[in-house]
Structure formats: structure tokens, C-alpha cells
Amino acid sequence: MIDPLDYSPWNFWSTADDAARRHQLDAQRDAAAARPGWSFGAECFVSELASVDNDELRLGDRSYIAAGAYLTGAFRTGRDCSVNAYTVIRGDVQIGDAVRIGAHTSIIGFNHTMTTTDIEFFRQPLESLGIRIGNDVWIGSHVVVLDGITVGDHAVLAAGAVVTKNVPAGAIVGGNPARLIRSRLTQAAPTGPAPAALGPRVAAFGDTARAQALDLLDRSFDAASGLFADRPGVAPTVRAQCDAVEIADLLLGSAPPQLPTGLQVDRLRGWQDTATGAVVGPLADPDPAYHVLCVGYALRLLGSGFDRELALVTEVSAAETAAILDALPWHTEAWSAGHQVDAIGTAMYVSQLRGDPVPAGAADTLFGWLLRHADPRTGMWGSPNPEDGLLQLVNGFYRTARGTFAQFGLPLPYPERVIDTVLQHAGDDQFFTSGRQNACNVLDIVHPLWLTRATGYRADEVRALALRLLEDALGHWTDRAGFAFRAPGRETAGLAETAPGLQGTEMWLAIVWYLADLVGVAESLGYRPRGVHRPEPAL
């Protein structure tokens, strides 16, 4: 007689006898020893009536595979996941925590290429984009999920759905092909024009910022040294000089009036290293990668440019460029990797402005590498970090795309997937509730959404998010001091990041413009970024 626990394995660890439990654990131990890519968490169950022939199989705690299931390829789960009877999972498939998969469902993470009729299709090579399914997802019976699909957290795939497009977080989809039925998320996306009061409120904010620009610049200027600091009481930095230039250009249409323009130009140009052209300077913020951006654009706003060529790109061959990109920590620290690519891309832009020769093929190698390595499931480069979800991935995308595709005016490889990933990340309350926002995290979702706006994809959701974030941002301004890098809130009161300064002011002014443009009221602001955060391509 067939053991019913093979078909209802969720009852196994509560009802099976000791002998059956030992047999199951022994089978898992033997399988893991024989198959290097296999591992099992606590209280997992795999029916002996299932056909499991994976190259990689990693089951999180309390996950199970029922009788009749057929699995091949690479399958990875979080905790508390179920693969019910007669389900087929093949190819590269990764699911999060608490994903429940109904009987007779097929999740197929590969496909035949079928690129020619000269060769029978079953003889043509396979391709695999992979399938990624988030946390707390309910997949009904007889569902089909095709290769390349990403399913967001808390989604529901109704029984019989044929999923051919990415599913947003919280969406309930059904039908063939699957379409949105409704959203489980409580916030509805508004439609139509911006609220009538928003335009005047944005205009009033722009007027206030311009009227107080001199005060906030004076607040951060040390007359004795002739240098800007981010805020009173901290040391001057290279970045602070550049932030002051950006703010003055944005709000006053001129160089910071605290010093003659020529003196500011000479100082920034003089901080370049004579051998490499990197901006190291005498100040306490040695970040040559970001200085390529901030100093390069500050000099441009001042009507000048770098005094020396940037060896970062002028002395690096195409092969060396590829090796640098390969070595960056895309899968552990995607933001850090994007930070370096932003500097490389901007150094190429600066070199083109100056007329400095860049080794043959280096620029093509940079963009070719990015096109080849963009993940078609997320539209981005690298992987999420388990410690902070999508934060590293999205922030790294912003830096990478800003310095390359955006700066040079080139189309992104997977714009709709970028929108899916950014909107999923924007639902993470630990970063985007009003009292937990900081300028970096908000800018890094706003710029990608603005960059991909022409697709019209999920436009109502993008607009709803932009309206909410714009309302928040307008409330962060401190009179005559500007913006803090981090939004004030109960949890962050007293932190240095919540003190208004030049960096926060420069970044949030740009954020406000992008948000206002996404909801159609940017003209009311009376300013438009022209420096590091300029919306137009630099060339």
C-alpha cells in the first residue's frame, strides 16, 4: 500500500514513526554525500516516489517534495516551501521563503532556441534564462511558468495560469496568458493629472530653496581656509567643494559667491595627481573614484575641465578593462562594483571631452561586457545581498547605468525588468518609509524609473510611488540649512546623517526634480540639474 505521507508530506514530521524519520534522514544524508550540489535543511522531506535528478538541489528548512514530482537542473528554495504531487520543475529555478506550489504545475527554466527551420527544433541548442520567485508566493495547481520569469514577493498565481511575463510584488494573476486580476497591496495607484495643489507647492519649494541658497552655502563655508565643509563642525572635503558648486549652479545660476570662480577652478584642477590624474587632494576624503564624477562635473559647471588626463582609462587596454570588470564584486557588493564602473564611464566621457586617446576597443569592451552580463530577469548587474535584499543590486545598477548608458545616451538592455526590480525594492519598508529614507537609496530608485519612463510600463505604479516620495521629500527641508542626507525621523533623531549639509542638499534637490518630472510638475521648480545628476546625456 502506498504511504499517504508521500502525497501529503506536510504531515510527515508530526505523524511519521521513528523508523520512517530515520530512513528519511539517512536517505538525505546519503544523497548529499553522493551529490556535491545537494543540501537539505532541517525537517525536509523528499518522497522516494519523486523523480529528482538535479545537478543542484538545495532545500531550505521544512521544505518538501511530494510523490510524482519531476525535478532536473538547479533548484534552490528558502524555508517552508512545498513542491506538491506531480509538479515539474526543470532548469534554473530559485524560490524564496514560504512558496507553496500546487499539484500538476510546471515551472520550466529553459527552452529550445528554435532559431532556424533548417534543423529540427528538438536538435537545436537549449537556452536558460532562469526563473526567480520571491517570498510568500502561492502558486495554484496546473500553473505554467515559462523561462525568464520573475515573480515578486506575496504574489498569487491562480490555478491554471500560464505566466509569460514578470509578476509584480503582491499581484494576483490568472488566465492564459496570465493577466493582473488585482493587487494584494493596500496602496492603489492613482491615475490622471497630479493633485491640483502639488504644482503650487513645488513652485513654492523652488522659490524657498533659491531664496535661502546663500544662507546654506555661507553656513558651510570657512572663510579662514577658504574651503567648504559639508556642514558646520566637520572637516572640509573634496566633495563639499563640488556640492557647493552644484548647489550654486542649480539655485543661483552661478559659481558659489564666497570665492572668485578662478580660485575655485585652480584649486580643483590643482588637486589632480601629476602621474595618474586622479583627484586625491589634501583633504580627508580619499575617494578617487567618486572624485572623477564630482570634480569633473564641478569643473564643467565652472566653465573649465581637468588639467591632466585620467590614467584610469587612458592607460588601460580593452583586455585590462574586461579583467577589471570581471574582478569586481558584483555578487557580493554590487554597489561597490557600480561605483567603480561609474568612475570608468565618467573618465571615458572626460577623456572624450579633452580629446585624450583611450586604447582601442576599451569603450566597446565596457559596454559590450555590460550588455552581455545584464541579468534578463532583473535588468541589472550582479545579485541581491541576503543581508539587505535588493538594496545592493538596485543601488549598484544606478551607479553603473548612470556612468555608462545614461551618461552616453544609450538604451538599457532590459528596461521593463529594471522597473519590476526597482518597484519590488521600493516596497521594502526598511528603506522607504518616510522616516527611514536616505538620499542615496531614494535617488537610486528614482533615476532608474525616470530613465525607463518612455516604456510606459507599470506607469501608474511608478507615478504613485513618485507622488508619495515627492510629498515626503518636500517635508525634509530645513530652513536656511537645506536637506540632511538622511530623512529625520524618530528612529534617526540625533544621528549625524540627519544634520542638514551640502551633500544631502545637492542630492535631494536632484531627487525632487526627478520625482516632480515623473508626475509632470518639474517646470514649477524653476531649476533643472546640470551636473552629476543631469537628466540629459552628458555628450
Coordinates of C-alpha atoms in Angstrom, one line a residue:
M1 CA 0.0 0.0 0.0
I2 CA 1.3 3.5 -0.9
D3 CA 2.1 5.6 2.1
P4 CA -0.2 8.7 2.1
L5 CA 2.6 10.8 3.6
D6 CA 4.3 10.6 0.2
Y7 CA 1.5 12.7 -1.2
S8 CA 0.8 14.8 1.9
P9 CA 4.4 15.3 3.2
W10 CA 3.5 18.4 5.3
N11 CA 2.3 15.9 7.9
F12 CA 5.5 13.7 7.8
W13 CA 7.5 15.1 10.7
S14 CA 4.4 15.3 13.0
T15 CA 3.0 11.8 12.3
A16 CA 5.7 9.5 10.9
D17 CA 7.2 6.9 13.2
D18 CA 10.8 6.9 14.3
A19 CA 11.9 4.3 11.7
A20 CA 10.4 6.4 8.9
R21 CA 12.1 9.5 10.2
R22 CA 15.5 7.8 10.4
H23 CA 15.0 6.4 6.9
Q24 CA 14.3 9.8 5.5
L25 CA 17.3 11.5 7.2
D26 CA 19.6 8.6 6.1
A27 CA 18.4 9.0 2.5
Q28 CA 19.0 12.8 2.6
R29 CA 22.5 12.3 4.1
D30 CA 23.5 9.7 1.5
A31 CA 22.2 11.8 -1.3
A32 CA 24.1 14.9 -0.1
A33 CA 27.3 12.9 0.2
A34 CA 26.9 11.4 -3.3
R35 CA 25.8 14.7 -5.0
P36 CA 28.1 17.7 -4.1
G37 CA 25.5 20.2 -5.2
W38 CA 22.8 18.9 -2.9
S39 CA 21.9 20.0 0.6
F40 CA 18.9 19.8 2.9
G41 CA 17.7 22.0 5.8
A42 CA 16.1 20.8 9.0
E43 CA 12.9 18.7 8.7
C44 CA 12.9 18.5 4.9
F45 CA 11.1 15.6 3.1
V46 CA 11.7 14.1 -0.4
S47 CA 9.4 11.3 -1.4
E48 CA 11.0 8.2 -2.8
L49 CA 8.2 8.3 -5.4
A50 CA 9.5 11.6 -6.8
S51 CA 12.0 11.7 -9.7
V52 CA 14.7 14.0 -8.5
D53 CA 17.7 14.3 -10.9
N54 CA 19.1 17.7 -10.2
D55 CA 22.6 18.9 -10.8
E56 CA 22.0 21.2 -7.8
L57 CA 19.3 20.8 -5.2
R58 CA 19.2 23.0 -2.1
L59 CA 16.2 22.8 0.1
G60 CA 15.6 25.2 3.0
D61 CA 14.3 24.2 6.4
R62 CA 10.9 22.5 6.4
S63 CA 10.7 22.2 2.6
Y64 CA 9.4 19.1 0.9
I65 CA 9.0 17.3 -2.5
A66 CA 5.9 15.1 -2.9
A67 CA 5.4 11.9 -4.8
G68 CA 5.3 12.1 -8.6
A69 CA 7.3 15.4 -8.8
Y70 CA 9.9 15.6 -11.6
L71 CA 12.9 17.8 -11.0
T72 CA 16.0 18.4 -13.0
G73 CA 18.6 21.3 -13.3
A74 CA 19.3 23.6 -10.5
F75 CA 16.6 24.1 -7.9
R76 CA 17.1 26.2 -4.8
T77 CA 14.4 27.0 -2.1
G78 CA 14.2 29.1 1.0
R79 CA 12.4 27.8 4.1
D80 CA 8.9 26.3 4.3
C81 CA 8.5 25.6 0.6
S82 CA 6.3 22.9 -0.9
V83 CA 6.5 21.0 -4.2
N84 CA 3.3 19.1 -4.4
A85 CA 2.4 16.0 -6.2
Y86 CA 3.1 15.7 -10.0
T87 CA 4.8 19.1 -10.2
V88 CA 7.5 19.5 -12.8
I89 CA 10.4 21.9 -12.0
R90 CA 13.3 21.9 -14.6
G91 CA 16.2 24.2 -15.5
D92 CA 17.5 27.1 -13.3
V93 CA 14.8 27.8 -10.7
Q94 CA 15.2 29.7 -7.4
I95 CA 12.4 30.4 -5.0
G96 CA 12.3 32.3 -1.8
D97 CA 10.7 31.6 1.6
A98 CA 7.2 30.2 2.1
V99 CA 6.5 29.4 -1.5
R100 CA 3.7 26.8 -2.0
I101 CA 3.4 25.1 -5.3
G102 CA 0.2 23.3 -6.2
A103 CA -0.1 19.9 -7.9
H104 CA 0.5 19.4 -11.6
T105 CA 2.3 22.7 -12.0
S106 CA 5.1 23.1 -14.5
I107 CA 8.0 25.6 -13.8
I108 CA 10.4 25.3 -16.8
G109 CA 13.6 27.3 -16.6
F110 CA 14.9 26.6 -20.1
N111 CA 13.7 26.5 -23.7
H112 CA 14.7 25.3 -27.2
T113 CA 16.1 28.2 -29.2
M114 CA 14.2 27.4 -32.5
T115 CA 16.2 29.9 -34.4
T116 CA 16.1 28.1 -37.7
T117 CA 13.8 25.8 -39.7
D118 CA 16.8 24.1 -41.3
I119 CA 17.3 22.0 -38.1
E120 CA 14.5 20.2 -36.4
F121 CA 13.7 22.1 -33.3
F122 CA 14.5 19.3 -30.8
R123 CA 18.0 19.1 -32.2
Q124 CA 18.7 22.9 -31.6
P125 CA 20.5 24.0 -28.5
L126 CA 18.8 24.9 -25.3
E127 CA 18.9 28.3 -23.6
S128 CA 18.2 29.1 -20.0
L129 CA 17.4 32.5 -18.6
G130 CA 16.2 31.0 -15.3
I131 CA 13.1 31.6 -13.1
R132 CA 13.1 33.6 -9.9
I133 CA 10.2 33.5 -7.4
G134 CA 10.1 35.7 -4.4
N135 CA 8.9 35.2 -0.8
D136 CA 5.4 34.2 0.3
V137 CA 4.2 33.2 -3.1
W138 CA 1.2 31.0 -3.7
I139 CA 1.2 29.0 -6.9
G140 CA -2.0 27.2 -7.7
S141 CA -2.5 23.8 -9.4
H142 CA -1.9 23.4 -13.1
V143 CA 0.1 26.6 -13.4
V144 CA 2.7 27.0 -16.1
V145 CA 5.7 29.4 -15.5
L146 CA 7.9 30.0 -18.5
D147 CA 11.7 30.6 -18.6
G148 CA 13.0 34.1 -17.8
I149 CA 10.1 35.0 -15.4
T150 CA 10.5 36.8 -12.1
V151 CA 7.6 36.6 -9.6
G152 CA 7.6 39.3 -6.9
D153 CA 7.0 38.7 -3.2
H154 CA 3.5 38.0 -1.9
A155 CA 2.1 37.3 -5.4
V156 CA -0.6 34.7 -6.2
L157 CA -0.6 32.7 -9.5
A158 CA -4.1 31.4 -9.8
A159 CA -4.9 27.8 -10.8
G160 CA -4.4 27.2 -14.5
A161 CA -2.4 30.5 -15.1
V162 CA 0.1 30.5 -17.9
V163 CA 2.7 33.0 -16.8
T164 CA 4.5 34.6 -19.7
K165 CA 5.5 37.9 -18.2
N166 CA 7.0 39.0 -14.9
V167 CA 4.6 39.2 -12.0
P168 CA 4.9 42.3 -9.7
A169 CA 5.0 42.0 -5.9
G170 CA 1.6 41.5 -4.4
A171 CA -0.1 40.8 -7.8
I172 CA -2.8 38.2 -8.2
V173 CA -2.7 36.9 -11.8
G174 CA -4.7 34.3 -13.7
G175 CA -5.6 33.2 -17.2
N176 CA -3.8 32.2 -20.4
P177 CA -1.7 34.3 -20.8
A178 CA -1.8 35.4 -17.2
R179 CA -3.1 38.9 -16.6
L180 CA -3.4 41.1 -13.5
I181 CA -6.7 40.4 -11.5
R182 CA -5.9 42.7 -8.6
S183 CA -3.2 43.6 -6.2
R184 CA -2.9 42.3 -2.6
L185 CA -1.0 45.5 -1.7
T186 CA -3.1 48.1 0.0
Q187 CA -1.9 51.2 -1.8
A188 CA -3.8 51.9 -5.0
A189 CA -2.0 53.6 -7.9
P190 CA -3.7 57.0 -8.7
T191 CA -4.4 57.9 -12.2
G192 CA -4.9 61.2 -14.0
P193 CA -3.1 64.5 -13.5
A194 CA -1.2 65.5 -10.4
P195 CA -3.2 66.9 -7.5
A196 CA -4.0 70.5 -8.2
A197 CA -2.2 71.7 -5.1
L198 CA 1.1 70.0 -6.0
G199 CA 2.3 72.4 -8.7
P200 CA 2.0 75.4 -6.5
R201 CA 3.6 73.6 -3.6
V202 CA 6.5 72.5 -5.8
A203 CA 6.9 76.1 -7.1
A204 CA 6.9 77.4 -3.5
F205 CA 9.6 75.0 -2.6
G206 CA 11.7 76.1 -5.5
D207 CA 11.3 79.7 -4.5
T208 CA 12.3 78.9 -0.9
A209 CA 15.4 77.0 -1.9
R210 CA 16.6 79.8 -4.2
A211 CA 15.9 82.4 -1.5
Q212 CA 17.9 80.5 1.1
A213 CA 20.7 79.3 -1.1
L214 CA 23.2 81.9 0.1
D215 CA 22.4 81.2 3.7
L216 CA 23.0 77.5 3.4
L217 CA 26.3 78.0 1.4
D218 CA 27.5 80.5 4.0
R219 CA 26.7 78.1 6.8
S220 CA 29.1 75.5 5.3
F221 CA 31.9 77.9 4.3
D222 CA 35.0 78.5 6.4
A223 CA 36.4 81.9 5.5
A224 CA 39.7 81.3 7.2
S225 CA 40.6 78.4 5.0
G226 CA 38.5 79.4 2.0
L227 CA 37.0 75.9 1.9
F228 CA 33.6 74.4 2.2
A229 CA 32.7 71.6 4.7
D230 CA 29.6 69.5 4.4
R231 CA 28.2 71.3 7.5
P232 CA 29.5 73.3 10.4
G233 CA 31.8 71.4 12.7
V234 CA 33.2 68.9 10.3
A235 CA 36.3 68.9 8.2
P236 CA 36.3 70.2 4.6
T237 CA 36.3 67.6 1.8
V238 CA 36.8 67.5 -1.9
R239 CA 33.2 66.5 -2.3
A240 CA 32.0 69.5 -0.3
Q241 CA 33.7 71.9 -2.7
C242 CA 31.9 70.2 -5.6
D243 CA 28.5 70.0 -3.8
A244 CA 28.7 73.8 -3.2
V245 CA 29.4 74.3 -6.9
E246 CA 26.4 72.1 -7.9
I247 CA 24.0 73.8 -5.4
A248 CA 25.1 77.3 -6.5
D249 CA 24.7 76.5 -10.2
L250 CA 21.2 74.9 -9.5
L251 CA 19.8 77.6 -7.4
L252 CA 21.8 80.8 -8.2
G253 CA 22.9 80.1 -11.8
S254 CA 26.5 81.0 -10.9
A255 CA 29.6 79.8 -9.0
P256 CA 29.5 79.9 -5.2
P257 CA 29.9 83.6 -4.5
Q258 CA 32.0 83.0 -1.4
L259 CA 35.2 82.8 -3.6
P260 CA 36.3 84.0 -7.0
T261 CA 35.4 81.5 -9.7
G262 CA 39.0 81.3 -10.9
L263 CA 40.3 80.4 -7.5
Q264 CA 37.8 77.5 -7.2
V265 CA 38.8 76.3 -10.7
D266 CA 42.5 76.4 -9.9
R267 CA 42.1 74.6 -6.6
L268 CA 40.1 71.7 -8.1
R269 CA 42.5 71.4 -11.1
G270 CA 45.5 71.5 -8.7
W271 CA 44.3 68.6 -6.7
Q272 CA 44.9 66.2 -9.6
D273 CA 47.8 63.8 -9.1
T274 CA 50.6 64.6 -11.6
A275 CA 51.2 61.0 -12.6
T276 CA 47.7 59.5 -12.7
G277 CA 45.3 62.5 -12.9
A278 CA 43.3 61.1 -10.0
V279 CA 41.9 63.7 -7.6
V280 CA 43.4 63.0 -4.2
G281 CA 43.9 66.5 -2.9
P282 CA 45.0 67.4 0.6
L283 CA 41.6 66.8 2.3
A284 CA 40.3 63.9 4.3
D285 CA 38.1 62.1 1.8
P286 CA 40.4 60.0 -0.4
D287 CA 37.8 58.6 -2.9
P288 CA 39.4 59.0 -6.3
A289 CA 36.5 57.0 -7.9
Y290 CA 33.8 59.5 -6.9
H291 CA 36.1 62.5 -7.4
V292 CA 36.2 61.7 -11.1
L293 CA 32.4 62.4 -11.1
C294 CA 32.1 65.3 -8.7
V295 CA 35.2 67.2 -9.6
G296 CA 34.8 66.6 -13.3
Y297 CA 31.2 68.0 -13.3
A298 CA 32.0 70.8 -10.9
L299 CA 34.8 72.0 -13.3
R300 CA 32.4 71.8 -16.2
L301 CA 29.8 73.9 -14.4
L302 CA 32.6 76.4 -13.7
G303 CA 33.4 76.5 -17.4
S304 CA 36.6 74.5 -17.1
G305 CA 37.8 70.9 -17.0
F306 CA 40.5 68.6 -15.7
D307 CA 44.1 69.8 -16.2
R308 CA 45.5 66.3 -16.7
E309 CA 44.4 63.1 -18.5
L310 CA 42.9 60.3 -16.4
A311 CA 45.1 57.2 -16.5
L312 CA 42.2 55.3 -15.1
V313 CA 41.2 54.8 -18.8
T314 CA 43.9 56.3 -21.0
E315 CA 46.4 53.7 -19.9
V316 CA 44.1 50.7 -19.6
S317 CA 43.7 48.4 -22.6
A318 CA 40.5 46.6 -23.7
A319 CA 41.7 43.3 -22.3
E320 CA 42.6 45.0 -19.0
T321 CA 39.2 46.7 -18.9
A322 CA 37.5 43.3 -19.2
A323 CA 39.6 41.9 -16.5
I324 CA 38.7 44.8 -14.2
L325 CA 35.0 44.3 -14.8
D326 CA 35.3 40.5 -14.2
A327 CA 37.0 41.1 -10.9
L328 CA 34.5 43.5 -9.4
P329 CA 32.3 42.1 -6.6
W330 CA 29.1 42.0 -8.5
H331 CA 27.6 39.2 -6.5
T332 CA 28.6 40.4 -3.0
E333 CA 28.8 44.2 -3.2
A334 CA 27.0 45.3 -6.4
W335 CA 27.0 48.9 -5.2
S336 CA 30.8 48.9 -4.9
A337 CA 31.1 47.4 -8.4
G338 CA 28.8 50.0 -9.8
H339 CA 30.8 52.7 -8.1
Q340 CA 33.9 51.7 -10.0
V341 CA 32.1 51.4 -13.3
D342 CA 30.6 54.9 -12.8
A343 CA 34.1 56.2 -12.5
I344 CA 35.4 54.3 -15.5
G345 CA 32.5 55.5 -17.7
T346 CA 32.9 59.1 -16.5
A347 CA 36.6 59.0 -17.1
M348 CA 35.9 57.9 -20.6
Y349 CA 33.5 60.8 -21.0
V350 CA 36.1 63.3 -19.6
S351 CA 38.8 61.9 -21.9
Q352 CA 36.5 62.4 -24.9
L353 CA 35.9 66.0 -23.9
R354 CA 39.6 66.6 -23.5
G355 CA 40.5 64.7 -26.7
D356 CA 42.7 62.3 -24.8
P357 CA 43.2 58.9 -26.6
V358 CA 41.6 55.9 -25.0
P359 CA 43.1 52.5 -26.0
A360 CA 41.3 50.9 -29.0
G361 CA 38.3 48.8 -28.1
A362 CA 38.2 49.8 -24.4
A363 CA 34.9 51.7 -24.6
D364 CA 33.4 48.9 -26.7
T365 CA 34.6 46.4 -24.2
L366 CA 33.0 48.3 -21.3
F367 CA 29.6 48.5 -23.0
G368 CA 29.8 45.0 -24.5
W369 CA 30.6 43.5 -21.1
L370 CA 27.6 45.2 -19.6
L371 CA 25.3 44.1 -22.3
R372 CA 26.4 40.5 -22.0
H373 CA 26.2 40.4 -18.2
A374 CA 22.9 42.2 -17.7
D375 CA 20.6 39.7 -16.0
P376 CA 17.4 39.4 -18.1
R377 CA 15.5 38.5 -15.0
T378 CA 16.3 41.8 -13.2
G379 CA 17.7 44.0 -15.9
M380 CA 20.6 44.7 -13.6
W381 CA 24.2 43.5 -12.9
G382 CA 25.1 41.2 -10.0
S383 CA 23.0 39.6 -7.3
P384 CA 20.9 40.7 -4.3
N385 CA 22.7 40.6 -1.0
P386 CA 21.0 38.3 1.5
E387 CA 21.6 40.9 4.3
D388 CA 19.8 43.8 2.7
G389 CA 17.6 42.3 0.0
L390 CA 17.7 44.2 -3.3
L391 CA 19.5 47.3 -1.9
Q392 CA 23.0 46.5 -3.2
L393 CA 21.6 45.3 -6.6
V394 CA 19.5 48.4 -7.2
N395 CA 22.0 50.9 -5.9
G396 CA 24.7 49.2 -8.0
F397 CA 22.5 49.4 -11.0
Y398 CA 22.0 53.2 -10.6
R399 CA 25.8 53.8 -10.4
T400 CA 26.6 51.5 -13.3
A401 CA 23.8 52.8 -15.6
R402 CA 24.5 56.5 -14.6
G403 CA 28.1 56.4 -15.7
T404 CA 27.5 54.4 -18.9
F405 CA 24.1 54.1 -20.6
A406 CA 22.7 57.3 -19.2
Q407 CA 25.8 59.4 -19.5
F408 CA 26.3 58.4 -23.1
G409 CA 22.6 58.4 -24.1
L410 CA 22.4 54.7 -24.9
P411 CA 19.3 52.4 -24.3
L412 CA 19.3 50.0 -21.4
P413 CA 19.2 46.3 -22.3
Y414 CA 16.1 45.3 -20.2
P415 CA 14.2 48.4 -19.2
E416 CA 10.9 46.7 -18.2
R417 CA 12.8 44.2 -15.9
V418 CA 14.6 47.2 -14.3
I419 CA 11.2 48.7 -13.5
D420 CA 10.0 45.4 -12.0
T421 CA 13.1 45.1 -9.8
V422 CA 13.0 48.7 -8.7
L423 CA 9.3 48.7 -7.8
Q424 CA 9.8 45.5 -5.8
H425 CA 12.7 47.1 -3.9
A426 CA 10.7 50.3 -3.3
G427 CA 8.2 48.2 -1.3
D428 CA 10.9 47.4 1.3
D429 CA 9.7 49.4 4.3
Q430 CA 13.1 49.3 6.0
F431 CA 14.4 51.7 3.4
F432 CA 11.5 53.7 2.0
T433 CA 9.0 54.6 4.8
S434 CA 9.2 58.3 5.4
G435 CA 11.4 58.2 8.5
R436 CA 13.9 55.7 7.0
Q437 CA 14.8 57.2 3.7
N438 CA 18.2 58.5 2.8
A439 CA 19.3 60.4 -0.3
C440 CA 21.3 57.5 -1.8
N441 CA 18.6 54.9 -1.6
V442 CA 15.9 57.2 -2.9
L443 CA 18.0 58.6 -5.8
D444 CA 19.0 55.1 -6.7
I445 CA 15.3 54.1 -7.4
V446 CA 14.1 57.4 -8.8
H447 CA 16.8 57.8 -11.5
P448 CA 16.2 54.3 -13.0
L449 CA 12.5 54.8 -13.0
W450 CA 13.0 58.2 -14.8
L451 CA 15.4 56.6 -17.2
T452 CA 12.9 53.9 -18.2
R453 CA 9.8 56.1 -18.2
A454 CA 9.4 56.1 -22.0
T455 CA 8.4 52.4 -21.9
G456 CA 5.1 53.3 -20.2
Y457 CA 5.4 50.0 -18.4
R458 CA 3.6 50.0 -15.0
A459 CA 3.3 53.7 -15.3
D460 CA 0.6 54.2 -12.8
E461 CA 2.6 52.4 -10.1
V462 CA 5.7 54.4 -10.9
R463 CA 3.7 57.6 -10.7
A464 CA 2.0 56.6 -7.4
L465 CA 5.5 55.9 -5.9
A466 CA 6.8 59.2 -7.2
L467 CA 3.9 61.2 -5.7
R468 CA 4.5 59.6 -2.3
L469 CA 8.2 60.1 -2.3
L470 CA 7.8 63.7 -3.5
E471 CA 5.5 64.5 -0.7
D472 CA 8.0 63.0 1.7
A473 CA 11.0 64.9 0.2
L474 CA 9.3 68.3 0.3
G475 CA 8.8 67.8 4.0
H476 CA 12.5 67.1 4.7
W477 CA 13.8 70.6 4.0
T478 CA 15.3 72.6 7.0
D479 CA 15.0 76.4 6.7
R480 CA 18.3 78.1 5.8
A481 CA 20.2 74.8 6.2
G482 CA 18.9 72.6 3.3
F483 CA 18.5 68.9 3.4
A484 CA 20.1 66.2 5.5
F485 CA 21.4 63.1 3.8
R486 CA 19.0 61.1 5.8
A487 CA 15.4 62.0 6.4
P488 CA 14.6 63.0 10.0
G489 CA 12.5 60.5 12.0
R490 CA 12.0 59.1 15.5
E491 CA 14.5 56.3 14.9
T492 CA 17.2 58.5 13.5
A493 CA 17.0 61.6 15.7
G494 CA 20.4 62.9 16.7
L495 CA 22.4 61.0 14.1
A496 CA 25.0 62.9 12.1
E497 CA 23.3 61.8 8.9
T498 CA 20.1 63.7 9.8
A499 CA 22.0 67.1 10.2
P500 CA 21.5 69.3 7.1
G501 CA 24.5 69.6 4.9
L502 CA 25.7 70.2 1.3
Q503 CA 25.7 66.6 0.3
G504 CA 22.1 66.0 1.3
T505 CA 21.0 69.3 -0.2
E506 CA 22.7 68.6 -3.6
M507 CA 21.3 65.0 -3.8
W508 CA 17.7 65.8 -2.6
L509 CA 17.4 68.8 -4.9
A510 CA 18.1 66.4 -7.8
I511 CA 15.7 63.8 -6.4
V512 CA 12.9 66.4 -6.1
W513 CA 13.4 67.4 -9.7
Y514 CA 13.3 63.7 -10.9
L515 CA 10.2 63.0 -8.8
A516 CA 8.5 66.2 -10.0
D517 CA 9.2 65.3 -13.6
L518 CA 7.8 61.8 -13.2
V519 CA 4.5 63.4 -12.0
G520 CA 4.5 66.2 -14.5
V521 CA 5.3 69.3 -12.4
A522 CA 9.0 69.7 -12.8
E523 CA 8.7 73.0 -14.6
S524 CA 7.2 74.5 -11.5
L525 CA 10.5 74.1 -9.7
G526 CA 12.4 76.6 -11.8
Y527 CA 15.6 74.5 -11.9
R528 CA 17.0 71.5 -13.7
P529 CA 20.2 69.6 -12.7
R530 CA 23.2 70.2 -14.9
G531 CA 25.9 68.4 -13.0
V532 CA 26.4 64.8 -11.8
H533 CA 22.7 64.3 -11.8
R534 CA 21.8 65.9 -15.1
P535 CA 19.0 64.1 -16.8
E536 CA 20.3 64.5 -20.4
P537 CA 23.3 62.6 -21.7
A538 CA 26.5 64.4 -21.0
L539 CA 27.7 64.3 -24.6

